[in-house]
């Protein structure tokens, strides 16, 4: 994938690494969803073009801000709820945060697919610390690859002939 000056200036190294790695591991069009401080969506085509992406607040970032700003709410463990209609405040938070994030991911993927250049539906690969938590709650994520970013960094180091 050619990393143009515009891409290098505009995107973090993690997003470039994800694009390199997804092209190496999963031939074909792909969307990488990276669950970090921010949740990022990076779009690459089978012909090795980085076509853009989106950024939304990360799950943990959103949860921490909600608890910080709402006086009566306290932090809770992020475990998948059994149902959307919680019975306790803890279940309310878990359902809202986790199902809300999963539905936001599915909504973004549907929008990205609607704008996708070409006929092939892109593979959706999740990575990042919370990928294994959220992916099963979505309908659009097709793979989870926890070490995708590290793989991309290794590829970049090799291309630059740096010790990996």
PDB file of C-alpha atoms in Angstrom:
ATOM      1  CA  UNK A   1       0.000   0.000   0.000  1.00  0.00           C
ATOM      2  CA  UNK A   2       1.524   3.330  -0.938  1.00  0.00           C
ATOM      3  CA  UNK A   3       1.669   5.602   2.108  1.00  0.00           C
ATOM      4  CA  UNK A   4       1.353   9.073   0.643  1.00  0.00           C
ATOM      5  CA  UNK A   5       2.478  12.208   2.456  1.00  0.00           C
ATOM      6  CA  UNK A   6      -1.159  13.122   3.045  1.00  0.00           C
ATOM      7  CA  UNK A   7      -1.846   9.756   4.688  1.00  0.00           C
ATOM      8  CA  UNK A   8       1.340   9.930   6.778  1.00  0.00           C
ATOM      9  CA  UNK A   9       0.482  13.451   8.006  1.00  0.00           C
ATOM     10  CA  UNK A  10      -3.225  12.858   8.583  1.00  0.00           C
ATOM     11  CA  UNK A  11      -3.361   9.419  10.168  1.00  0.00           C
ATOM     12  CA  UNK A  12      -1.731   7.888  13.226  1.00  0.00           C
ATOM     13  CA  UNK A  13       0.830   5.123  12.876  1.00  0.00           C
ATOM     14  CA  UNK A  14      -1.662   2.642  14.340  1.00  0.00           C
ATOM     15  CA  UNK A  15      -4.156   3.300  11.544  1.00  0.00           C
ATOM     16  CA  UNK A  16      -1.496   2.941   8.859  1.00  0.00           C
ATOM     17  CA  UNK A  17      -0.271  -0.262  10.539  1.00  0.00           C
ATOM     18  CA  UNK A  18      -3.816  -1.656  10.590  1.00  0.00           C
ATOM     19  CA  UNK A  19      -4.237  -0.944   6.882  1.00  0.00           C
ATOM     20  CA  UNK A  20      -0.928  -2.641   6.037  1.00  0.00           C
ATOM     21  CA  UNK A  21      -1.756  -5.666   8.184  1.00  0.00           C
ATOM     22  CA  UNK A  22      -5.287  -6.200   6.922  1.00  0.00           C
ATOM     23  CA  UNK A  23      -4.025  -6.147   3.334  1.00  0.00           C
ATOM     24  CA  UNK A  24      -1.381  -8.722   4.247  1.00  0.00           C
ATOM     25  CA  UNK A  25      -3.659 -11.080   6.180  1.00  0.00           C
ATOM     26  CA  UNK A  26      -7.011 -10.723   4.413  1.00  0.00           C
ATOM     27  CA  UNK A  27      -6.806 -10.181   0.666  1.00  0.00           C
ATOM     28  CA  UNK A  28      -9.767  -8.239  -0.617  1.00  0.00           C
ATOM     29  CA  UNK A  29     -11.604  -5.107   0.383  1.00  0.00           C
ATOM     30  CA  UNK A  30     -11.630  -4.543   4.143  1.00  0.00           C
ATOM     31  CA  UNK A  31     -12.765  -2.272   6.937  1.00  0.00           C
ATOM     32  CA  UNK A  32     -10.678  -2.329  10.116  1.00  0.00           C
ATOM     33  CA  UNK A  33     -12.521  -1.376  13.302  1.00  0.00           C
ATOM     34  CA  UNK A  34      -9.974  -0.589  16.027  1.00  0.00           C
ATOM     35  CA  UNK A  35     -11.320  -0.350  19.576  1.00  0.00           C
ATOM     36  CA  UNK A  36      -9.025   2.003  21.484  1.00  0.00           C
ATOM     37  CA  UNK A  37      -9.313   5.418  23.141  1.00  0.00           C
ATOM     38  CA  UNK A  38     -11.172   6.254  19.957  1.00  0.00           C
ATOM     39  CA  UNK A  39     -12.905   3.684  17.779  1.00  0.00           C
ATOM     40  CA  UNK A  40     -11.547   4.052  14.263  1.00  0.00           C
ATOM     41  CA  UNK A  41     -12.783   2.701  10.955  1.00  0.00           C
ATOM     42  CA  UNK A  42     -10.141   2.349   8.222  1.00  0.00           C
ATOM     43  CA  UNK A  43     -11.103   1.382   4.687  1.00  0.00           C
ATOM     44  CA  UNK A  44      -8.757  -0.307   2.235  1.00  0.00           C
ATOM     45  CA  UNK A  45      -9.409  -1.874  -1.135  1.00  0.00           C
ATOM     46  CA  UNK A  46      -8.083  -5.084  -2.631  1.00  0.00           C
ATOM     47  CA  UNK A  47      -5.997  -3.005  -5.040  1.00  0.00           C
ATOM     48  CA  UNK A  48      -4.137  -1.633  -1.982  1.00  0.00           C
ATOM     49  CA  UNK A  49      -5.721   1.821  -1.740  1.00  0.00           C
ATOM     50  CA  UNK A  50      -6.447   3.441   1.610  1.00  0.00           C
ATOM     51  CA  UNK A  51      -9.729   5.185   0.805  1.00  0.00           C
ATOM     52  CA  UNK A  52     -10.458   6.823   4.162  1.00  0.00           C
ATOM     53  CA  UNK A  53     -12.323   6.137   7.361  1.00  0.00           C
ATOM     54  CA  UNK A  54     -14.158   7.501  10.381  1.00  0.00           C
ATOM     55  CA  UNK A  55     -13.528   8.102  14.075  1.00  0.00           C
ATOM     56  CA  UNK A  56     -15.957   7.914  16.983  1.00  0.00           C
ATOM     57  CA  UNK A  57     -15.400   8.081  20.748  1.00  0.00           C
ATOM     58  CA  UNK A  58     -14.059   4.847  22.166  1.00  0.00           C
ATOM     59  CA  UNK A  59     -16.226   2.657  24.366  1.00  0.00           C
ATOM     60  CA  UNK A  60     -14.164   3.136  27.514  1.00  0.00           C
ATOM     61  CA  UNK A  61     -13.740   6.874  26.817  1.00  0.00           C
ATOM     62  CA  UNK A  62     -17.508   7.284  26.508  1.00  0.00           C
ATOM     63  CA  UNK A  63     -18.217   5.226  29.622  1.00  0.00           C
ATOM     64  CA  UNK A  64     -15.691   7.164  31.718  1.00  0.00           C
ATOM     65  CA  UNK A  65     -17.073  10.521  30.601  1.00  0.00           C
ATOM     66  CA  UNK A  66     -20.652   9.448  31.332  1.00  0.00           C
ATOM     67  CA  UNK A  67     -19.768   8.400  34.881  1.00  0.00           C
ATOM     68  CA  UNK A  68     -17.656  11.521  35.403  1.00  0.00           C
ATOM     69  CA  UNK A  69     -20.443  13.884  34.323  1.00  0.00           C
ATOM     70  CA  UNK A  70     -23.513  12.136  35.771  1.00  0.00           C
ATOM     71  CA  UNK A  71     -23.439  12.571  39.543  1.00  0.00           C
ATOM     72  CA  UNK A  72     -25.488   9.496  40.462  1.00  0.00           C
ATOM     73  CA  UNK A  73     -23.718   7.019  38.190  1.00  0.00           C
ATOM     74  CA  UNK A  74     -20.709   4.977  39.242  1.00  0.00           C
ATOM     75  CA  UNK A  75     -18.223   2.994  37.192  1.00  0.00           C
ATOM     76  CA  UNK A  76     -19.210  -0.558  36.381  1.00  0.00           C
ATOM     77  CA  UNK A  77     -17.517  -3.598  34.915  1.00  0.00           C
ATOM     78  CA  UNK A  78     -17.965  -3.805  31.175  1.00  0.00           C
ATOM     79  CA  UNK A  79     -19.499  -7.256  30.858  1.00  0.00           C
ATOM     80  CA  UNK A  80     -22.088  -8.152  28.226  1.00  0.00           C
ATOM     81  CA  UNK A  81     -25.580  -7.779  29.644  1.00  0.00           C
ATOM     82  CA  UNK A  82     -28.179 -10.525  29.322  1.00  0.00           C
ATOM     83  CA  UNK A  83     -30.801  -8.120  28.017  1.00  0.00           C
ATOM     84  CA  UNK A  84     -31.278  -4.567  26.812  1.00  0.00           C
ATOM     85  CA  UNK A  85     -33.817  -3.719  29.512  1.00  0.00           C
ATOM     86  CA  UNK A  86     -31.753  -3.761  32.680  1.00  0.00           C
ATOM     87  CA  UNK A  87     -33.162  -4.197  36.179  1.00  0.00           C
ATOM     88  CA  UNK A  88     -30.414  -2.349  38.067  1.00  0.00           C
ATOM     89  CA  UNK A  89     -28.391   0.786  37.375  1.00  0.00           C
ATOM     90  CA  UNK A  90     -25.370  -1.418  36.676  1.00  0.00           C
ATOM     91  CA  UNK A  91     -27.348  -3.386  34.056  1.00  0.00           C
ATOM     92  CA  UNK A  92     -28.682  -0.107  32.611  1.00  0.00           C
ATOM     93  CA  UNK A  93     -25.119   1.123  32.102  1.00  0.00           C
ATOM     94  CA  UNK A  94     -23.868  -2.188  30.720  1.00  0.00           C
ATOM     95  CA  UNK A  95     -26.749  -2.444  28.258  1.00  0.00           C
ATOM     96  CA  UNK A  96     -26.552   1.151  27.148  1.00  0.00           C
ATOM     97  CA  UNK A  97     -22.784   1.239  26.805  1.00  0.00           C
ATOM     98  CA  UNK A  98     -22.195  -2.184  25.249  1.00  0.00           C
ATOM     99  CA  UNK A  99     -25.314  -2.610  23.110  1.00  0.00           C
ATOM    100  CA  UNK A 100     -25.177   1.079  22.195  1.00  0.00           C
ATOM    101  CA  UNK A 101     -21.578   0.734  21.030  1.00  0.00           C
ATOM    102  CA  UNK A 102     -22.340  -2.469  19.097  1.00  0.00           C
ATOM    103  CA  UNK A 103     -25.290  -0.815  17.360  1.00  0.00           C
ATOM    104  CA  UNK A 104     -23.212   2.281  16.564  1.00  0.00           C
ATOM    105  CA  UNK A 105     -20.566   0.012  15.001  1.00  0.00           C
ATOM    106  CA  UNK A 106     -23.192  -1.800  12.925  1.00  0.00           C
ATOM    107  CA  UNK A 107     -24.685   1.520  11.835  1.00  0.00           C
ATOM    108  CA  UNK A 108     -21.314   2.919  10.759  1.00  0.00           C
ATOM    109  CA  UNK A 109     -20.455  -0.270   8.869  1.00  0.00           C
ATOM    110  CA  UNK A 110     -23.796  -0.135   7.015  1.00  0.00           C
ATOM    111  CA  UNK A 111     -23.124   3.490   6.034  1.00  0.00           C
ATOM    112  CA  UNK A 112     -19.557   2.720   4.933  1.00  0.00           C
ATOM    113  CA  UNK A 113     -20.728  -0.275   2.873  1.00  0.00           C
ATOM    114  CA  UNK A 114     -23.367   1.917   1.197  1.00  0.00           C
ATOM    115  CA  UNK A 115     -20.583   4.261   0.019  1.00  0.00           C
ATOM    116  CA  UNK A 116     -18.110   1.490  -0.851  1.00  0.00           C
ATOM    117  CA  UNK A 117     -16.533   1.801  -4.303  1.00  0.00           C
ATOM    118  CA  UNK A 118     -17.160  -1.451  -6.102  1.00  0.00           C
ATOM    119  CA  UNK A 119     -19.304  -4.531  -5.965  1.00  0.00           C
ATOM    120  CA  UNK A 120     -17.469  -6.589  -3.345  1.00  0.00           C
ATOM    121  CA  UNK A 121     -18.704  -6.300   0.235  1.00  0.00           C
ATOM    122  CA  UNK A 122     -15.670  -5.587   2.426  1.00  0.00           C
ATOM    123  CA  UNK A 123     -14.531  -7.906   5.193  1.00  0.00           C
ATOM    124  CA  UNK A 124     -14.905  -6.242   8.615  1.00  0.00           C
ATOM    125  CA  UNK A 125     -11.969  -6.974  10.920  1.00  0.00           C
ATOM    126  CA  UNK A 126     -11.994  -5.844  14.550  1.00  0.00           C
ATOM    127  CA  UNK A 127      -8.857  -5.244  16.589  1.00  0.00           C
ATOM    128  CA  UNK A 128      -7.863  -3.464  19.785  1.00  0.00           C
ATOM    129  CA  UNK A 129      -8.336  -4.155  23.451  1.00  0.00           C
ATOM    130  CA  UNK A 130     -12.130  -4.323  23.462  1.00  0.00           C
ATOM    131  CA  UNK A 131     -12.652  -6.075  20.117  1.00  0.00           C
ATOM    132  CA  UNK A 132     -13.345  -9.469  21.689  1.00  0.00           C
ATOM    133  CA  UNK A 133     -15.928  -7.891  23.994  1.00  0.00           C
ATOM    134  CA  UNK A 134     -17.893  -5.959  21.357  1.00  0.00           C
ATOM    135  CA  UNK A 135     -17.568  -8.096  18.206  1.00  0.00           C
ATOM    136  CA  UNK A 136     -19.983 -10.825  19.392  1.00  0.00           C
ATOM    137  CA  UNK A 137     -22.619  -8.144  20.071  1.00  0.00           C
ATOM    138  CA  UNK A 138     -22.480  -6.862  16.476  1.00  0.00           C
ATOM    139  CA  UNK A 139     -23.940  -8.253  13.271  1.00  0.00           C
ATOM    140  CA  UNK A 140     -21.339  -6.797  10.900  1.00  0.00           C
ATOM    141  CA  UNK A 141     -17.907  -7.719  12.285  1.00  0.00           C
ATOM    142  CA  UNK A 142     -16.721 -10.845  10.479  1.00  0.00           C
ATOM    143  CA  UNK A 143     -13.310 -11.388  12.128  1.00  0.00           C
ATOM    144  CA  UNK A 144     -11.445 -10.463  15.293  1.00  0.00           C
ATOM    145  CA  UNK A 145      -7.670 -10.117  15.011  1.00  0.00           C
ATOM    146  CA  UNK A 146      -6.295  -8.865  18.354  1.00  0.00           C
ATOM    147  CA  UNK A 147      -2.709  -8.393  17.160  1.00  0.00           C
ATOM    148  CA  UNK A 148      -3.449  -6.767  13.786  1.00  0.00           C
ATOM    149  CA  UNK A 149      -1.768  -3.466  14.708  1.00  0.00           C
ATOM    150  CA  UNK A 150       1.410  -5.197  15.916  1.00  0.00           C
ATOM    151  CA  UNK A 151       1.533  -7.224  12.720  1.00  0.00           C
ATOM    152  CA  UNK A 152       1.255  -4.007  10.702  1.00  0.00           C
ATOM    153  CA  UNK A 153       4.050  -2.376  12.695  1.00  0.00           C
ATOM    154  CA  UNK A 154       6.268  -5.410  11.992  1.00  0.00           C
ATOM    155  CA  UNK A 155       5.478  -5.126   8.278  1.00  0.00           C
ATOM    156  CA  UNK A 156       6.331  -1.417   8.313  1.00  0.00           C
ATOM    157  CA  UNK A 157       9.591  -2.055  10.190  1.00  0.00           C
ATOM    158  CA  UNK A 158      10.538  -4.752   7.678  1.00  0.00           C
ATOM    159  CA  UNK A 159       9.746  -2.443   4.753  1.00  0.00           C
ATOM    160  CA  UNK A 160      11.959   0.225   6.313  1.00  0.00           C
ATOM    161  CA  UNK A 161      14.577  -2.424   7.156  1.00  0.00           C
ATOM    162  CA  UNK A 162      14.356  -1.706  10.875  1.00  0.00           C
ATOM    163  CA  UNK A 163      14.880  -4.489  13.431  1.00  0.00           C
ATOM    164  CA  UNK A 164      11.426  -5.799  14.349  1.00  0.00           C
TER     165      UNK A 164
END
